[in-house]
Tab-separated table of C-alpha atoms in Angstrom:
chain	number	residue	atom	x	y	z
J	6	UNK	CA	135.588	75.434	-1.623
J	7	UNK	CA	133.982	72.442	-3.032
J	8	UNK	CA	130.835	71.896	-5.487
J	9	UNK	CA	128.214	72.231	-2.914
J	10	UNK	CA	129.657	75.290	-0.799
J	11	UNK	CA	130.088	77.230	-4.573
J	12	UNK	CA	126.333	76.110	-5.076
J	13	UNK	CA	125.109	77.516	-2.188
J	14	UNK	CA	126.825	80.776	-2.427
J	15	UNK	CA	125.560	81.256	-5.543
J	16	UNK	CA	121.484	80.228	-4.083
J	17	UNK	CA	122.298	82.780	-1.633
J	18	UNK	CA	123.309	85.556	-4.239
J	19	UNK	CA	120.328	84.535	-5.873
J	20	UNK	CA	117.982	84.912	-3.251
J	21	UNK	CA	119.529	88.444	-2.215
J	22	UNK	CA	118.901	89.898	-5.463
J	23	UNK	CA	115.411	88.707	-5.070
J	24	UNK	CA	114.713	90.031	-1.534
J	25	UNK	CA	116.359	93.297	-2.448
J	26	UNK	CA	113.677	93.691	-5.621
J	27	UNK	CA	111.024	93.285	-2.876
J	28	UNK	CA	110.236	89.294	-2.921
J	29	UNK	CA	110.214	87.166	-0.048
J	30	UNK	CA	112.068	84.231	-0.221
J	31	UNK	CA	111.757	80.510	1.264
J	32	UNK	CA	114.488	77.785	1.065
J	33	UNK	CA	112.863	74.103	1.179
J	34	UNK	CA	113.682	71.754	4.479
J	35	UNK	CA	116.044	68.762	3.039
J	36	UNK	CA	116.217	67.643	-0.762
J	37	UNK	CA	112.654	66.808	-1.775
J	38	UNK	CA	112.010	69.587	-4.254
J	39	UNK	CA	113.334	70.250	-7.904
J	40	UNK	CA	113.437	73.910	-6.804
J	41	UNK	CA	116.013	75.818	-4.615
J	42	UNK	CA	114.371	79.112	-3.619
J	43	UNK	CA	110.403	79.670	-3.250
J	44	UNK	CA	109.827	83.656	-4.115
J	45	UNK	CA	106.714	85.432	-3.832
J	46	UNK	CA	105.664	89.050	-4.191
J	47	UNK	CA	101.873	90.045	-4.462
J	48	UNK	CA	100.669	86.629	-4.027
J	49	UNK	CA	102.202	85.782	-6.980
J	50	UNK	CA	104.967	82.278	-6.031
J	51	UNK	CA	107.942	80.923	-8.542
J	52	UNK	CA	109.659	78.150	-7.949
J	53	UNK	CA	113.035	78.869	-8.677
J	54	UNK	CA	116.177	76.569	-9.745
J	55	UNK	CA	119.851	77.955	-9.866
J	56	UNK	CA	122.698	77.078	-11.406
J	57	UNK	CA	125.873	77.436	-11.805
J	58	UNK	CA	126.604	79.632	-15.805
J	59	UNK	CA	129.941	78.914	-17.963
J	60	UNK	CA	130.747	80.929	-20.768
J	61	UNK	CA	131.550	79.531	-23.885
J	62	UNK	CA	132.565	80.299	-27.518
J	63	UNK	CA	135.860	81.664	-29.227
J	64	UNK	CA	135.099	85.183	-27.966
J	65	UNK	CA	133.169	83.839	-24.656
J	66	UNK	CA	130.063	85.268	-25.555
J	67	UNK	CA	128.027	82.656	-24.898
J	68	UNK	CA	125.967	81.184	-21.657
J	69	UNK	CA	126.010	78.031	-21.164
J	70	UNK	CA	124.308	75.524	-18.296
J	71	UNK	CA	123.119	72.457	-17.952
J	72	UNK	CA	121.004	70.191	-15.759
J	73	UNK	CA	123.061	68.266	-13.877
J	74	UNK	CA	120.672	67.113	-11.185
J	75	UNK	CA	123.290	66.107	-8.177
J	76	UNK	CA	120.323	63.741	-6.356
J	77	UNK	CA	119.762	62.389	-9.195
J	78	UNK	CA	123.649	60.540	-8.833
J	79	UNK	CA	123.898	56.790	-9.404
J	80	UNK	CA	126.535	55.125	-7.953
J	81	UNK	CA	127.146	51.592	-9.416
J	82	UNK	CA	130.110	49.914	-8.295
J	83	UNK	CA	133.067	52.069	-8.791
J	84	UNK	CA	131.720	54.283	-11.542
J	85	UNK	CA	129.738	57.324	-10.872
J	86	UNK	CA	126.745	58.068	-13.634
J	87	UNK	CA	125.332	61.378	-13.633
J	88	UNK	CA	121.369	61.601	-14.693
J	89	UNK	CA	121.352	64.964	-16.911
J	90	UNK	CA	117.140	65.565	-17.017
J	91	UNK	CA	115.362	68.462	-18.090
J	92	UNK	CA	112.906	70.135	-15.960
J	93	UNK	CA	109.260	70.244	-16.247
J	94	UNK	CA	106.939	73.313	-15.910
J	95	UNK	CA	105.506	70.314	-13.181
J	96	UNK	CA	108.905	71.406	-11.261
J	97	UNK	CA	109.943	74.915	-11.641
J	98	UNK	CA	109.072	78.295	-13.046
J	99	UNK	CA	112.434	79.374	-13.380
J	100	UNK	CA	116.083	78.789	-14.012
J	101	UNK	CA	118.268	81.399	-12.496
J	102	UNK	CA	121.674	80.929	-14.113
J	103	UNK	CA	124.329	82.548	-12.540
J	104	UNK	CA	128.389	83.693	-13.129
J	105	UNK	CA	130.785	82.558	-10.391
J	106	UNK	CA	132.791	85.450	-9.739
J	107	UNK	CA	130.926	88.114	-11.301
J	108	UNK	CA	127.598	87.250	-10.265
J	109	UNK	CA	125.714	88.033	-13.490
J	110	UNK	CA	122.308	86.167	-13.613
J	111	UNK	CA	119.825	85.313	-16.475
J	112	UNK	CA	116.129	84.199	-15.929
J	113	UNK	CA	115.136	81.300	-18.038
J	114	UNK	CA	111.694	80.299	-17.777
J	115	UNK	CA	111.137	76.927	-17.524
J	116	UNK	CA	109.241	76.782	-21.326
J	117	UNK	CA	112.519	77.552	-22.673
J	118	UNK	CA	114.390	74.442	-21.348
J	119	UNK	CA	111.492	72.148	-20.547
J	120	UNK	CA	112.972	68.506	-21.090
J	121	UNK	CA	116.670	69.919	-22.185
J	122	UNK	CA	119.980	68.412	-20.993
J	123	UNK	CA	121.776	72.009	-21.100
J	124	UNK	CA	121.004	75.667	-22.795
J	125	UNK	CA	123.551	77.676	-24.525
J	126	UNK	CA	122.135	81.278	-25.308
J	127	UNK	CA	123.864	85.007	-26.045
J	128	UNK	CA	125.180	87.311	-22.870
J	129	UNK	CA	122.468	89.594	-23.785
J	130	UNK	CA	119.558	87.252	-23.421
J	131	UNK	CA	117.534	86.144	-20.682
J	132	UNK	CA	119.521	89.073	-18.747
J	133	UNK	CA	117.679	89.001	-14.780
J	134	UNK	CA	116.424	92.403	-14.037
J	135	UNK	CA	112.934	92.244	-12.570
């Protein structure tokens, strides 16, 4: 399965657990946003971005992700650059990082990461259970 097929399984995981806690959910026509899912419940919207967790550390007990931002490719010749960018409260609400595999998710709110390149955090942190 390549990058983008593993991405959208995990936008779709994402957006079951949030229609099973009662939210409607929107996906956004083409590439235009900095958001993957729109989620509302009570009148109340987040824009949400997911990606794809690793976990790190000697005793892999840590979370980490970053913000690779695939549109944001450059192609130059025959070299590929990749544009890591934070996001901007401007952008999202949330960063829903989730494990392949396993499925665990964290909720990051976009304060937390606002203009970072990646996160690392604990397994115990940021744990999604609205």
């Amino acid at each position: 399965m390549n990058t983008s097929r593993k991405g959208k399984l995990l936008e779709l995981k994402v957006l079951t657990r949030f229609y099973e806690k009662g939210y409607d959910v929107a996906i956004p026509f083409g590439t235009q946003e900095h958001w993957d899912l729109l989620c509302w419940k009570n009148n109340k919207f987040q824009r949400v971005q997911v990606k794809t967790a690793k976990l790190r550390g000697v005793k892999k007990d840590r979370v980490y992700i970053d913000f690779l931002r695939s549109k944001d490719r450059i192609e130059n010749q025959k070299t590929q650059t990749w544009n890591y960018k934070g996001y901007s409260q401007d952008e999202i609400d949330w960063v829903i990082a989730v494990l392949p595999k396993t499925y665990l998710m964290w909720a990051i709110p976009v304060s937390a990461i606002a203009n970072k390149r990646s996160l690392t955090f604990g397994l115990n942190d940021y744990r999604f259970d609205w």
